[in-house]
Short mmCIF file of C-alpha atoms (C1' of nucleotides) in Angstrom, two decimals:
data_model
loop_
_atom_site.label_atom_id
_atom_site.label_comp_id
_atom_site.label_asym_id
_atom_site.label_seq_id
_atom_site.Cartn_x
_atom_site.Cartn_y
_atom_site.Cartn_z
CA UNK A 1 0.00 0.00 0.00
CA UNK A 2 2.21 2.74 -1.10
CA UNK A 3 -0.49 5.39 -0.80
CA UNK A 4 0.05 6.69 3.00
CA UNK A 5 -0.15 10.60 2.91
CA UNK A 6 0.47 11.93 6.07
CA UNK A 7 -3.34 13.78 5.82
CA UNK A 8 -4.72 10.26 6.21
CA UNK A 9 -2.25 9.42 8.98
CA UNK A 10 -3.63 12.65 10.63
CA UNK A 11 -7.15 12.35 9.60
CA UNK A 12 -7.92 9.06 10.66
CA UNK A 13 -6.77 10.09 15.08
CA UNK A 14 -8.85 13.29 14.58
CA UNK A 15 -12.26 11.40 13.65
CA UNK A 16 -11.94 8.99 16.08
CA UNK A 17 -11.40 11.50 19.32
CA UNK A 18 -14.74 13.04 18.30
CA UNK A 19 -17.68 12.41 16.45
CA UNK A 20 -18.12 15.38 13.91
CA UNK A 21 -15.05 16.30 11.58
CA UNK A 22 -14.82 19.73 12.81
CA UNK A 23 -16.43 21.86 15.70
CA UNK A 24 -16.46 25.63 13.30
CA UNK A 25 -16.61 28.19 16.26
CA UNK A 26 -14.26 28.87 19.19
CA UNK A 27 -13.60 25.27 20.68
CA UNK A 28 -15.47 24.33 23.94
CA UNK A 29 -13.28 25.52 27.52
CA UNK A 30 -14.69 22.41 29.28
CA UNK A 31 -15.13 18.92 29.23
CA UNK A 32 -18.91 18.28 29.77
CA UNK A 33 -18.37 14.64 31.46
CA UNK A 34 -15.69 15.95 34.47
CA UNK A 35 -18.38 19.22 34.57
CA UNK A 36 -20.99 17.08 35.31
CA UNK A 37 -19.37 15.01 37.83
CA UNK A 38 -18.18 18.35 39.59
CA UNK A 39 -21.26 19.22 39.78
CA UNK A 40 -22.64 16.26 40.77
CA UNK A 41 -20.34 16.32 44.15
CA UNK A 42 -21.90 19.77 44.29
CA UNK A 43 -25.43 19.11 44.42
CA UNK A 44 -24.43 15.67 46.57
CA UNK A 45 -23.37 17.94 49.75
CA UNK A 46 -26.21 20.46 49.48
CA UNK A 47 -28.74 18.98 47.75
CA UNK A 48 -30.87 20.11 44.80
CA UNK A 49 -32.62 23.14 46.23
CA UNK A 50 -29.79 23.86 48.52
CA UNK A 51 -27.31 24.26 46.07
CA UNK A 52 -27.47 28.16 43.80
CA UNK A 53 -25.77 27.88 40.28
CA UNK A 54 -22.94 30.02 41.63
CA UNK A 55 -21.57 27.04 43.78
CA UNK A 56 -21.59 25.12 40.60
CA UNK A 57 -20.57 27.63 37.93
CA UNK A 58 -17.79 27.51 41.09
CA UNK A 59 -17.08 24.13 41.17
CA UNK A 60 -16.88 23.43 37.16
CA UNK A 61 -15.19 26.07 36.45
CA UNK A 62 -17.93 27.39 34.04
CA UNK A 63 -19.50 30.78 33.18
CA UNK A 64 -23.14 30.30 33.82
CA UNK A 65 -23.89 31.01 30.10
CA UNK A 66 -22.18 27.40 29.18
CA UNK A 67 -23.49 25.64 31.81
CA UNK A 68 -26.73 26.69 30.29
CA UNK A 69 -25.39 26.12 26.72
CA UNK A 70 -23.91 22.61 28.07
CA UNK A 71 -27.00 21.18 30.35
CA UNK A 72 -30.33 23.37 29.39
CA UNK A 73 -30.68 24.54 33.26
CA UNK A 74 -30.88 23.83 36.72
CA UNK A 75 -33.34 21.02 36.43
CA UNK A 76 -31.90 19.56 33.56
CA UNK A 77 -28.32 19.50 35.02
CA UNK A 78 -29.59 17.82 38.31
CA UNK A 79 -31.49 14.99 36.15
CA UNK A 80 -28.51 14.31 34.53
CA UNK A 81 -26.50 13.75 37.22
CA UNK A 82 -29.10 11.65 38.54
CA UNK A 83 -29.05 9.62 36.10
CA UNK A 84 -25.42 8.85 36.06
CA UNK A 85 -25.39 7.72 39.74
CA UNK A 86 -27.59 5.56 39.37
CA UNK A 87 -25.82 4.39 36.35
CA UNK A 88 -22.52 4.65 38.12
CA UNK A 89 -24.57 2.40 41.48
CA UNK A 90 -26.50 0.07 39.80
CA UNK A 91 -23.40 -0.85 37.61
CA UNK A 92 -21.14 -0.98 41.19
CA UNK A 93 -24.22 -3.43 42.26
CA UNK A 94 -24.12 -5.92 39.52
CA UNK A 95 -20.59 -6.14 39.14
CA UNK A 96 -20.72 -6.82 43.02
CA UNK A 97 -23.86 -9.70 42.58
CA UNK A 98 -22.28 -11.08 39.93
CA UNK A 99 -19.66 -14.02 39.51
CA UNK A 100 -19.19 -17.21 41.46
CA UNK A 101 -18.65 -15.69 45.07
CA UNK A 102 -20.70 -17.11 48.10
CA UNK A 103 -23.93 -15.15 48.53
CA UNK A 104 -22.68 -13.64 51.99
CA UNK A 105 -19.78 -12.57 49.90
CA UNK A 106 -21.46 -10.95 47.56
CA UNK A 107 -23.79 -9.10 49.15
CA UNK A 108 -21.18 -7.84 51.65
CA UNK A 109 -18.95 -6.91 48.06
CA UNK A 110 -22.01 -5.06 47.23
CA UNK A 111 -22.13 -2.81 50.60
CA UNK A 112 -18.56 -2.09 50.35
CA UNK A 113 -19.24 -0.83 47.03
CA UNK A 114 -22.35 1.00 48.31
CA UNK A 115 -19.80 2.71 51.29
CA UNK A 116 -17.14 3.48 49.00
CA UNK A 117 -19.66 5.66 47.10
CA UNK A 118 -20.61 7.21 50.34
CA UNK A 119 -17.68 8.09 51.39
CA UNK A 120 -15.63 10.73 49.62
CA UNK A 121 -11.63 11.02 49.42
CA UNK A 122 -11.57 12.88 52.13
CA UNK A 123 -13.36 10.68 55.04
CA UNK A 124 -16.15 13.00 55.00
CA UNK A 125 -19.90 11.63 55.09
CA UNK A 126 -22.27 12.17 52.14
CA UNK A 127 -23.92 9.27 51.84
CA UNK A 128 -26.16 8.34 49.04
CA UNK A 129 -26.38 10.68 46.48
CA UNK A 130 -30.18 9.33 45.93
CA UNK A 131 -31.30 9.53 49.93
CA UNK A 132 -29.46 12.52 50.57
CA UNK A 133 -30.35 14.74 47.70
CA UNK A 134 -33.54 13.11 45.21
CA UNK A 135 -35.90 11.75 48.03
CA UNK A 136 -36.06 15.21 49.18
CA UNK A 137 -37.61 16.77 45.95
CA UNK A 138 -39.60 13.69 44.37
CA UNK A 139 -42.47 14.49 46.24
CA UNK A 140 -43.38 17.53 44.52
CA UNK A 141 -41.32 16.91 41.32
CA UNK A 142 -42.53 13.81 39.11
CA UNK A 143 -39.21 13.30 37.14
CA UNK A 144 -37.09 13.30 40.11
CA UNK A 145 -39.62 10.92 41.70
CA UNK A 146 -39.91 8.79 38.49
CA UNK A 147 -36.24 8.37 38.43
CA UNK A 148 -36.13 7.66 42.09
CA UNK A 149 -38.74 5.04 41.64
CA UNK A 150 -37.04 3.30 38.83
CA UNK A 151 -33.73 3.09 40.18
CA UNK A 152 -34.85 1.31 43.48
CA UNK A 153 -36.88 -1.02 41.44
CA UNK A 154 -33.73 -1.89 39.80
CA UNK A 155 -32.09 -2.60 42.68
CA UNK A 156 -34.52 -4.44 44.71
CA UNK A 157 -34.65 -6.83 40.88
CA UNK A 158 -30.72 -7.49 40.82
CA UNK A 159 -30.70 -8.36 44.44
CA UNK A 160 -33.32 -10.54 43.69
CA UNK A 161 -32.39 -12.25 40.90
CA UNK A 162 -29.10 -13.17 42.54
CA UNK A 163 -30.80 -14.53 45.83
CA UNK A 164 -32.81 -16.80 42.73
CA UNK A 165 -29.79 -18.15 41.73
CA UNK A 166 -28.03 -18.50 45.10
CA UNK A 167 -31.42 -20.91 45.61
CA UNK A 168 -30.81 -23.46 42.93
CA UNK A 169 -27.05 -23.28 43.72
CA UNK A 170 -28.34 -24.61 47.05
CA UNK A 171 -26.93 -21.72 48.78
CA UNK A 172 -30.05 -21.15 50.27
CA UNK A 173 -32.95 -23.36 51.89
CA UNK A 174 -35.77 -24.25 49.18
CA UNK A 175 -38.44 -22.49 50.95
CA UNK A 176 -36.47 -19.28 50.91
CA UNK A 177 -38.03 -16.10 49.48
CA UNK A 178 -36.14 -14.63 47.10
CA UNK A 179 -38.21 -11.47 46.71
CA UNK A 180 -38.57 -11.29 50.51
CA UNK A 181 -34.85 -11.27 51.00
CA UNK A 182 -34.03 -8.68 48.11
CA UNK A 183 -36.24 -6.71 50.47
CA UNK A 184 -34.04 -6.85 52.98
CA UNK A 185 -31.33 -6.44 51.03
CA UNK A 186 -32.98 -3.50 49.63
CA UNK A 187 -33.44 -2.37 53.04
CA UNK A 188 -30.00 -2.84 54.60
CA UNK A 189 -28.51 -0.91 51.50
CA UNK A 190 -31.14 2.47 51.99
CA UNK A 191 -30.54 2.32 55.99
CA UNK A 192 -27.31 2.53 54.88
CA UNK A 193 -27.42 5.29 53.02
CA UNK A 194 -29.48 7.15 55.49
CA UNK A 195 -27.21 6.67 58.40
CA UNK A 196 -23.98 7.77 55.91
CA UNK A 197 -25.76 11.28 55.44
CA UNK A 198 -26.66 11.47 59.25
CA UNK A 199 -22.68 11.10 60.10
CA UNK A 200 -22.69 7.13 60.91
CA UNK A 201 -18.99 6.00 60.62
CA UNK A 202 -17.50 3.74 58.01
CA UNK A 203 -16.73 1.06 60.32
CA UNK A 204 -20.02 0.74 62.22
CA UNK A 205 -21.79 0.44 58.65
CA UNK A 206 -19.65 -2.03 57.55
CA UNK A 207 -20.58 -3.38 60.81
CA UNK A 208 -24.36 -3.30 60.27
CA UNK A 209 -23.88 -4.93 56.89
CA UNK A 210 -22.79 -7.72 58.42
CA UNK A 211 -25.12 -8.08 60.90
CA UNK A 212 -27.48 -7.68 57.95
CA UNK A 213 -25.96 -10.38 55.82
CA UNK A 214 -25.71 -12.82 58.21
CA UNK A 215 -29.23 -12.57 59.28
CA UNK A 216 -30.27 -12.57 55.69
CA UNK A 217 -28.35 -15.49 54.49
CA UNK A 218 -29.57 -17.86 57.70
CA UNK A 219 -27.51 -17.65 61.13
CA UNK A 220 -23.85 -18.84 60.69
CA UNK A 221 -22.73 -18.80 56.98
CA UNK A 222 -21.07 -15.11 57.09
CA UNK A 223 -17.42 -16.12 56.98
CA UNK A 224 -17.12 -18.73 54.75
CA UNK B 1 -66.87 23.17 101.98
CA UNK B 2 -69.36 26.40 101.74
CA UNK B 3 -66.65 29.09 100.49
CA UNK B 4 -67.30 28.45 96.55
CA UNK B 5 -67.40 32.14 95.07
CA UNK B 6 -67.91 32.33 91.50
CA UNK B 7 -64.53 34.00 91.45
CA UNK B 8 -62.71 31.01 92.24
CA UNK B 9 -64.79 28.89 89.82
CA UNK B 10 -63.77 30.82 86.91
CA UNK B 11 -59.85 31.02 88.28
CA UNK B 12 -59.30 28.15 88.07
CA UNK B 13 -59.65 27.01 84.21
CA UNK B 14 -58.24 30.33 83.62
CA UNK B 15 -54.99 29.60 85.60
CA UNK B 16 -54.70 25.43 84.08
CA UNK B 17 -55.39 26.54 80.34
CA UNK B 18 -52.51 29.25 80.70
CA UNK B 19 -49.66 29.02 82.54
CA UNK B 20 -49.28 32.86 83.14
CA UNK B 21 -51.91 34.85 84.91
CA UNK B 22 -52.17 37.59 82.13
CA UNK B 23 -50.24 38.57 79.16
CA UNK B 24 -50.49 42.17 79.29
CA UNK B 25 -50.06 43.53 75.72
CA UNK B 26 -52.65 42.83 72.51
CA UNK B 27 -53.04 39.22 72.63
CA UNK B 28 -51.62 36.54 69.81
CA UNK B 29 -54.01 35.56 66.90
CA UNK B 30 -52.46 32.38 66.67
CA UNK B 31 -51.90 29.05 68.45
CA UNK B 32 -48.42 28.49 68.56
CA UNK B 33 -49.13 24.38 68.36
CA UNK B 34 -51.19 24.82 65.26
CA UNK B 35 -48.81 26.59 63.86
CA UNK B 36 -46.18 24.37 64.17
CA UNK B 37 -48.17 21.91 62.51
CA UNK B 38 -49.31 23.81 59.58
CA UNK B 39 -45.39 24.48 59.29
CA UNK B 40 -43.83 21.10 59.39
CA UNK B 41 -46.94 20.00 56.94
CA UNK B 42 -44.98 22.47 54.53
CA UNK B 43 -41.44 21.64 55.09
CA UNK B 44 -42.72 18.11 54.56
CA UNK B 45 -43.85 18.60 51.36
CA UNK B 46 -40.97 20.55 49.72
CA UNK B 47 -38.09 20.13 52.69
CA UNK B 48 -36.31 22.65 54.07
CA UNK B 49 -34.14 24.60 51.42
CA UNK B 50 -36.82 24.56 49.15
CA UNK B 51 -39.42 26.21 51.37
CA UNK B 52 -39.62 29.66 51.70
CA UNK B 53 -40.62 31.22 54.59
CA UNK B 54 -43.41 33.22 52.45
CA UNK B 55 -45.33 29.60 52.29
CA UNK B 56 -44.98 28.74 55.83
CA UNK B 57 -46.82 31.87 56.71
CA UNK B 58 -49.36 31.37 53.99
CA UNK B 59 -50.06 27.51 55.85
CA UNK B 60 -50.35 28.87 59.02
CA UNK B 61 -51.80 32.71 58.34
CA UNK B 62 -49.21 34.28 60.78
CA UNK B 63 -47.64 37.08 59.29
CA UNK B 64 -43.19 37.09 59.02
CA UNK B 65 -43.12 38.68 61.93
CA UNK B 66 -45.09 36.88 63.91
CA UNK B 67 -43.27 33.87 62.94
CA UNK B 68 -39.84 35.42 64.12
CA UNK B 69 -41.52 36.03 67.60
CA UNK B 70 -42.89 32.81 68.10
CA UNK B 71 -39.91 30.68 66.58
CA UNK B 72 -37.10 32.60 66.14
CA UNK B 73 -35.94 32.04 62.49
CA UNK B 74 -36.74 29.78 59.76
CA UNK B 75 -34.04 27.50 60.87
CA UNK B 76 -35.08 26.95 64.93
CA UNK B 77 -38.67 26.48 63.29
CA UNK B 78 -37.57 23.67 61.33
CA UNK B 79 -35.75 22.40 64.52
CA UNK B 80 -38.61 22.60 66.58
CA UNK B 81 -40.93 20.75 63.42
CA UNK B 82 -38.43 18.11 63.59
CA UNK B 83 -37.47 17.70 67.41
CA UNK B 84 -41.71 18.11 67.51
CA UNK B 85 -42.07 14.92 64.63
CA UNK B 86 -38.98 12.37 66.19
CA UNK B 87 -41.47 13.05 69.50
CA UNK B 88 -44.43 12.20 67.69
CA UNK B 89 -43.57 8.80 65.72
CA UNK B 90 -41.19 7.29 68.56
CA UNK B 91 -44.17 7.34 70.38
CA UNK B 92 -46.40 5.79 68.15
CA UNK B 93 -43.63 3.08 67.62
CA UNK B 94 -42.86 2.64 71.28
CA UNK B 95 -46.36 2.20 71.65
CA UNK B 96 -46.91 -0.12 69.13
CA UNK B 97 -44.50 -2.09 70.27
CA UNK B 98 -45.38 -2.76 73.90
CA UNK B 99 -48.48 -4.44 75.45
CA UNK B 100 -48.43 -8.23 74.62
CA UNK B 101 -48.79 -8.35 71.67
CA UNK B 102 -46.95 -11.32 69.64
CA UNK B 103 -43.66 -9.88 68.02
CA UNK B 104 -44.77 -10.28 64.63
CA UNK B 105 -47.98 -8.46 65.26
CA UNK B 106 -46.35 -5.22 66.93
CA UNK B 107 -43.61 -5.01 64.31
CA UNK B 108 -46.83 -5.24 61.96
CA UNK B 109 -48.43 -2.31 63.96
CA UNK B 110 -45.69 -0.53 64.21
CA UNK B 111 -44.96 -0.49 60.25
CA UNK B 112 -48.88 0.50 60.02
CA UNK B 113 -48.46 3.33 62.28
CA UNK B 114 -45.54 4.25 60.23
CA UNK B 115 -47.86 4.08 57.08
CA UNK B 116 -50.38 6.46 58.70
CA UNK B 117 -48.04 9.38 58.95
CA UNK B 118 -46.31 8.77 55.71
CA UNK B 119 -50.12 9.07 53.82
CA UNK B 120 -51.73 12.82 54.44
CA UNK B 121 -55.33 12.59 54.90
CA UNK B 122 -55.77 13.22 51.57
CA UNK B 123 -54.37 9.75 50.57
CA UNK B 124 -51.08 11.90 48.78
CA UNK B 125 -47.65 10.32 49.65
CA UNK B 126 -44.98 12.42 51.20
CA UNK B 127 -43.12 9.75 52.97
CA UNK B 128 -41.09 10.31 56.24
CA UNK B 129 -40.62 13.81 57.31
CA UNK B 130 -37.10 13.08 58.79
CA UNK B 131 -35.49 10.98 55.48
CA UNK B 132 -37.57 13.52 53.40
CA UNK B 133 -36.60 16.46 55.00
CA UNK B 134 -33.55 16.34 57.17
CA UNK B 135 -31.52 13.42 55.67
CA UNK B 136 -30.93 16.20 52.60
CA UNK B 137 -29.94 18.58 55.34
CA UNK B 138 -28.16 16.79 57.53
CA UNK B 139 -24.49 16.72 56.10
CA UNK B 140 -24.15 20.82 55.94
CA UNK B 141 -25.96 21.08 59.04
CA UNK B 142 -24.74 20.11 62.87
CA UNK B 143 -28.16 20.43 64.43
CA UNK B 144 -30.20 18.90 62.33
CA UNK B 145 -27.38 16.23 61.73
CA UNK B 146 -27.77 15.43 65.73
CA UNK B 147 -31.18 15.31 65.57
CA UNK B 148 -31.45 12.78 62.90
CA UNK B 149 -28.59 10.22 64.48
CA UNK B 150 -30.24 10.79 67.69
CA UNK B 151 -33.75 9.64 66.29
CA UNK B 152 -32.42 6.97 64.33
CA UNK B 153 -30.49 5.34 67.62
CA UNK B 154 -33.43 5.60 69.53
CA UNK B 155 -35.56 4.05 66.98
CA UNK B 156 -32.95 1.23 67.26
CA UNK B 157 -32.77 0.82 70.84
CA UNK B 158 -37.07 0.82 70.78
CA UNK B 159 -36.83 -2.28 68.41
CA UNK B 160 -33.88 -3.99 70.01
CA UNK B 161 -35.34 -3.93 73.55
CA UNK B 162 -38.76 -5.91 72.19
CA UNK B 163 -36.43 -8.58 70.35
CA UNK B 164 -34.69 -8.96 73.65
CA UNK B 165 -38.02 -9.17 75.21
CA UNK B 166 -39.58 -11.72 72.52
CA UNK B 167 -35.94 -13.63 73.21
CA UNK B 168 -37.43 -13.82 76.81
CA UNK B 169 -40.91 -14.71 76.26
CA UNK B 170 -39.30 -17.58 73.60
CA UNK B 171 -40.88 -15.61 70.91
CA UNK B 172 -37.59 -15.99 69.30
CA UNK B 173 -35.06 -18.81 69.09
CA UNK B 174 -32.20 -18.40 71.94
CA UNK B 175 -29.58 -17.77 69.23
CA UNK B 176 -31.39 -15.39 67.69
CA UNK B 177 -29.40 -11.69 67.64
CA UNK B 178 -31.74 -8.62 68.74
CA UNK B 179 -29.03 -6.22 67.80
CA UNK B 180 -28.76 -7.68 64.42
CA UNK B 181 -33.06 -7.96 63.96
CA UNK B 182 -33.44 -4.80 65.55
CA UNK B 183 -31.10 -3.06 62.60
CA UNK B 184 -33.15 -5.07 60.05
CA UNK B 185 -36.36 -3.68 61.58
CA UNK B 186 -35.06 -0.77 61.21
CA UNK B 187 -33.88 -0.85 57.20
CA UNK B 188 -37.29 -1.90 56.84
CA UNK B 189 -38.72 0.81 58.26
CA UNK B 190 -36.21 3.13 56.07
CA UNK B 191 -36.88 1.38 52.96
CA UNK B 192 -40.61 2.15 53.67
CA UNK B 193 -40.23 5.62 54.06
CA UNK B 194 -37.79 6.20 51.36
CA UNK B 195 -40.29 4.72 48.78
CA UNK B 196 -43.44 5.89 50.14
CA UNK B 197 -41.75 9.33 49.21
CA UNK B 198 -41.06 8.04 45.78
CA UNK B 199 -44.23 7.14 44.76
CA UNK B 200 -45.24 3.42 45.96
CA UNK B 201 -48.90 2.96 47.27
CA UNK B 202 -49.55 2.35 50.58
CA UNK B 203 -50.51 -1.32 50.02
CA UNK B 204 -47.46 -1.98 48.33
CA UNK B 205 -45.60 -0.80 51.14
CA UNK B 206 -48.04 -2.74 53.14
CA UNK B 207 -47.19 -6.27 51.90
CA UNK B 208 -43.25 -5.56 51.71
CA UNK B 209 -43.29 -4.88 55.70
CA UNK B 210 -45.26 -7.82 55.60
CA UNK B 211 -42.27 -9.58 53.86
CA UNK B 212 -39.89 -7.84 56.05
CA UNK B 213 -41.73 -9.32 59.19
CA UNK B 214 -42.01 -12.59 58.14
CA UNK B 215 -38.03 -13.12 57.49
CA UNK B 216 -37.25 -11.27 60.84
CA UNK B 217 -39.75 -13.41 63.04
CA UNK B 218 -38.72 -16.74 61.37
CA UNK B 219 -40.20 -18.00 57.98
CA UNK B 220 -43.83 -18.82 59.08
CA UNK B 221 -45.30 -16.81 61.80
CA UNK B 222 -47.23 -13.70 60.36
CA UNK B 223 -50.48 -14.84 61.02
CA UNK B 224 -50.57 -15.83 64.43
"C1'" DA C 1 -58.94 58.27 80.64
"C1'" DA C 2 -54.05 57.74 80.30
"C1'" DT C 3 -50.15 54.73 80.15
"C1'" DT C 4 -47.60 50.68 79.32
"C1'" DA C 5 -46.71 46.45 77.02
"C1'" DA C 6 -47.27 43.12 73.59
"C1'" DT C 7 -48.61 41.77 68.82
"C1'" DT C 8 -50.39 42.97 64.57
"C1'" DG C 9 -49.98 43.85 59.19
"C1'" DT C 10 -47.49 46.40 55.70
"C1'" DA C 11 -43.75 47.38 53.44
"C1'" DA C 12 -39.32 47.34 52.67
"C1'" DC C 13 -34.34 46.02 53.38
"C1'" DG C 14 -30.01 44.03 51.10
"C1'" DA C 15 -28.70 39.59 49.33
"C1'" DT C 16 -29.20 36.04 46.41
"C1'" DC C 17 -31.99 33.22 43.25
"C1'" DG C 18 -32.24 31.15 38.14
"C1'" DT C 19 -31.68 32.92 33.79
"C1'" DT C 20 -30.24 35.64 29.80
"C1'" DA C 21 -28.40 39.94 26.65
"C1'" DC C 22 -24.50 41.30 24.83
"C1'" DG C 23 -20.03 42.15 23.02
"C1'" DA C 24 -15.35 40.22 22.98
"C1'" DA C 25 -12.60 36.13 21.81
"C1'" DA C 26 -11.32 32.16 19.18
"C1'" DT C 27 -11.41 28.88 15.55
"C1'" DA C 28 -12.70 26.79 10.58
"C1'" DG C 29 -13.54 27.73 6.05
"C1'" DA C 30 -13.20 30.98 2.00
"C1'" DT D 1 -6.78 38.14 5.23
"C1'" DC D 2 -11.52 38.09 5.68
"C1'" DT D 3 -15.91 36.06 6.93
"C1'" DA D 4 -18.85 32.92 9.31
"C1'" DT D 5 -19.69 30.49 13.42
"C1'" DT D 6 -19.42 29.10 18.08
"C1'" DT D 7 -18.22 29.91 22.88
"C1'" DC D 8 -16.39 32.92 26.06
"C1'" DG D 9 -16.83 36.23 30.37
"C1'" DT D 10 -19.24 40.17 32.24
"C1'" DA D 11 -22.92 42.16 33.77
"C1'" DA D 12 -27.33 42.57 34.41
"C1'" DC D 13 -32.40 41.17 34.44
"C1'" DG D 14 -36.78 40.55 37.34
"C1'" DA D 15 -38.15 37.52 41.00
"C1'" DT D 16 -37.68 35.81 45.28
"C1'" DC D 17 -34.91 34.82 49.40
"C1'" DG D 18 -34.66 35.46 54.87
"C1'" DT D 19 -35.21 39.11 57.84
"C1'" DT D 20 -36.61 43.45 60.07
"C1'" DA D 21 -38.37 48.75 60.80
"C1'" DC D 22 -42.24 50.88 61.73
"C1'" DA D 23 -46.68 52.43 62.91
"C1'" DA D 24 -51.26 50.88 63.97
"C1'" DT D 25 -53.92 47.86 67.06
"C1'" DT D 26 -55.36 45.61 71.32
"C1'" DA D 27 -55.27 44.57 75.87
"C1'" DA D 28 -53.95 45.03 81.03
"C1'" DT D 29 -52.51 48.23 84.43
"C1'" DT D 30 -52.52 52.72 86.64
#
DNA sequence: AATTAATTGTAACGATCGTTACGAAATAGA
DNA sequence: TCTATTTCGTAACGATCGTTACAATTAATT
């Protein structure tokens, strides 16, 4: 293939980086995916109402004008970054469930993954980004509370379909209830979450995890 | 006992319903009881940051500064709605769970009772005042941060004491852990007010304390 | 009747809210 | 180099935020 200009060399690195060919006007001063997560850790501490657009436009870095131009507004933004935690959770969750571990295992994988969301870099409590921040408006706003809705149903349905399995693999007693014990799980993951936000530490959740999985998974079956 | 003047008959309801003689100045148009009320029925709805003070005196038809006399700001009202609340369902649980009553049927009433605060009158859900309302709150804010970890541990240490009890009585089997089914009665009542304020119907809710109370008790003793 | 004390409603305070004109700046194509 | 196009930062918009003077009102006390 003797035909190798150095404008398809070039050409071919420059498509693949972005979609279109070329962007025209002045070139974008952000990246929209870190904005979002910035903004996201924004909204996590104070919550949706809590938190002006100043404190973000702080945080990202961006003019209010491009957060606009980047997100549509306020509402928008927040949905958004909804959306991606639960992405970013539910994803932590299955990789957690999933596999060949023990059920007491896995569940217990799952709450570490839970805390480690929880709890930022720093040490400092925020809990669930869900709890802590969307509970409070879904009451009054139906997407917020639609989203809210559908993520926990997700949840409660991964956590059940894994205590299915862990039933035919005999990890469980035949008469066990895998929908009752999803519950639970369920449960033990949102009280969880709630005592993150109200300053529980690290240790004594890990704690009540246990305590959680044990019970859920029939008396002595935690450590092995 | 031939003394009764009428003076004395009319004293004394005047000195029990008040606790000070006379108040001197123009007297209040407002019951400071009802107020508070009318108050945390609007933080409940759209929580704390995202109320202002304009529709707290539109609930309770005191004017702003009659509100400042009789609670200080907006943010010792909200303490007082939520100290006032924490009072409110830890007695309804406590007294759901005394009496003797089997375990399975006070958990049951105590998840009902639950229920009944979580559904206004008007059948609308708005969920649990404290995860709706202060859990958002509660990271940014010392007070209300206390307030919630100090409701939560007493919620704990209400269901742990009646396991211990039911361990007693041989409710439960001598093994069994009332730290451990106290923090699961717990989740359960979290999960319940975290989706009641996202949406799910109160029968729904309902069945999955049903669930909840069947896996705690031991698989099959709901019903009796 | 006059005085004192307490609360009332109105109206406004400065600060901040979400949102948006507007002109300068920066890049691709001509 | 010039034009077209897109985003930038500044600065401001009206609305609303929590809070408070201020004068009128209402009652008990003198």
């Amino acid at each position: 293939m003797p035909q190798h200009t150095t404008t398809e060399i070039f050409d071919m690195p420059r498509r693949k980086s972005e979609t279109a060919a070329a962007p025209r006007g002045r070139p974008r001063a952000y990246d929209a995916k870190a904005a979002l997560k910035q903004a996201t850790e924004t909204f996590w501490r104070t919550g949706y109402s809590g938190t002006p657009l100043d404190k973000i436009a702080a945080a990202t870095g961006m003019s209010p004008p491009s957060l606009y131009a980047a997100f549509g507004n306020k509402h928008e933004l927040y949905l958004e970054a909804l959306a991606s935690y639960w992405e970013m959770t539910l994803a932590a969750t299955r990789e957690a469930l999933a596999g060949d571990r023990p059920l007491a295992e896995a569940l217990m994988l799952a709450y570490e993954a839970a805390l480690s969301f929880y709890f930022s870099r720093k040490g400092s409590a925020r809990g669930c980004f869900v709890i802590g921040t969307a509970v409070a408006e879904a009451v009054e706003d139906a997407e917020i509370r639609k989203s809210v809705a559908a993520g926990l149903r997700m949840l409660d349905g991964d956590f059940e379909a894994r205590f299915r399995t862990a039933r035919e693999r005999g990890e469980l007693k035949q008469d066990a209830d895998p929908e009752a014990l999803a519950l639970l799980a369920s449960a033990t993951m949102h009280t969880i979450a709630i005592r993150a936000r109200a300053g529980a530490r690290r240790a004594d959740l890990r704690e009540i995890a246990h305590k959680a999985v044990t019970v859920i998974c029939g008396s002595p079956s935690a450590s092995h």
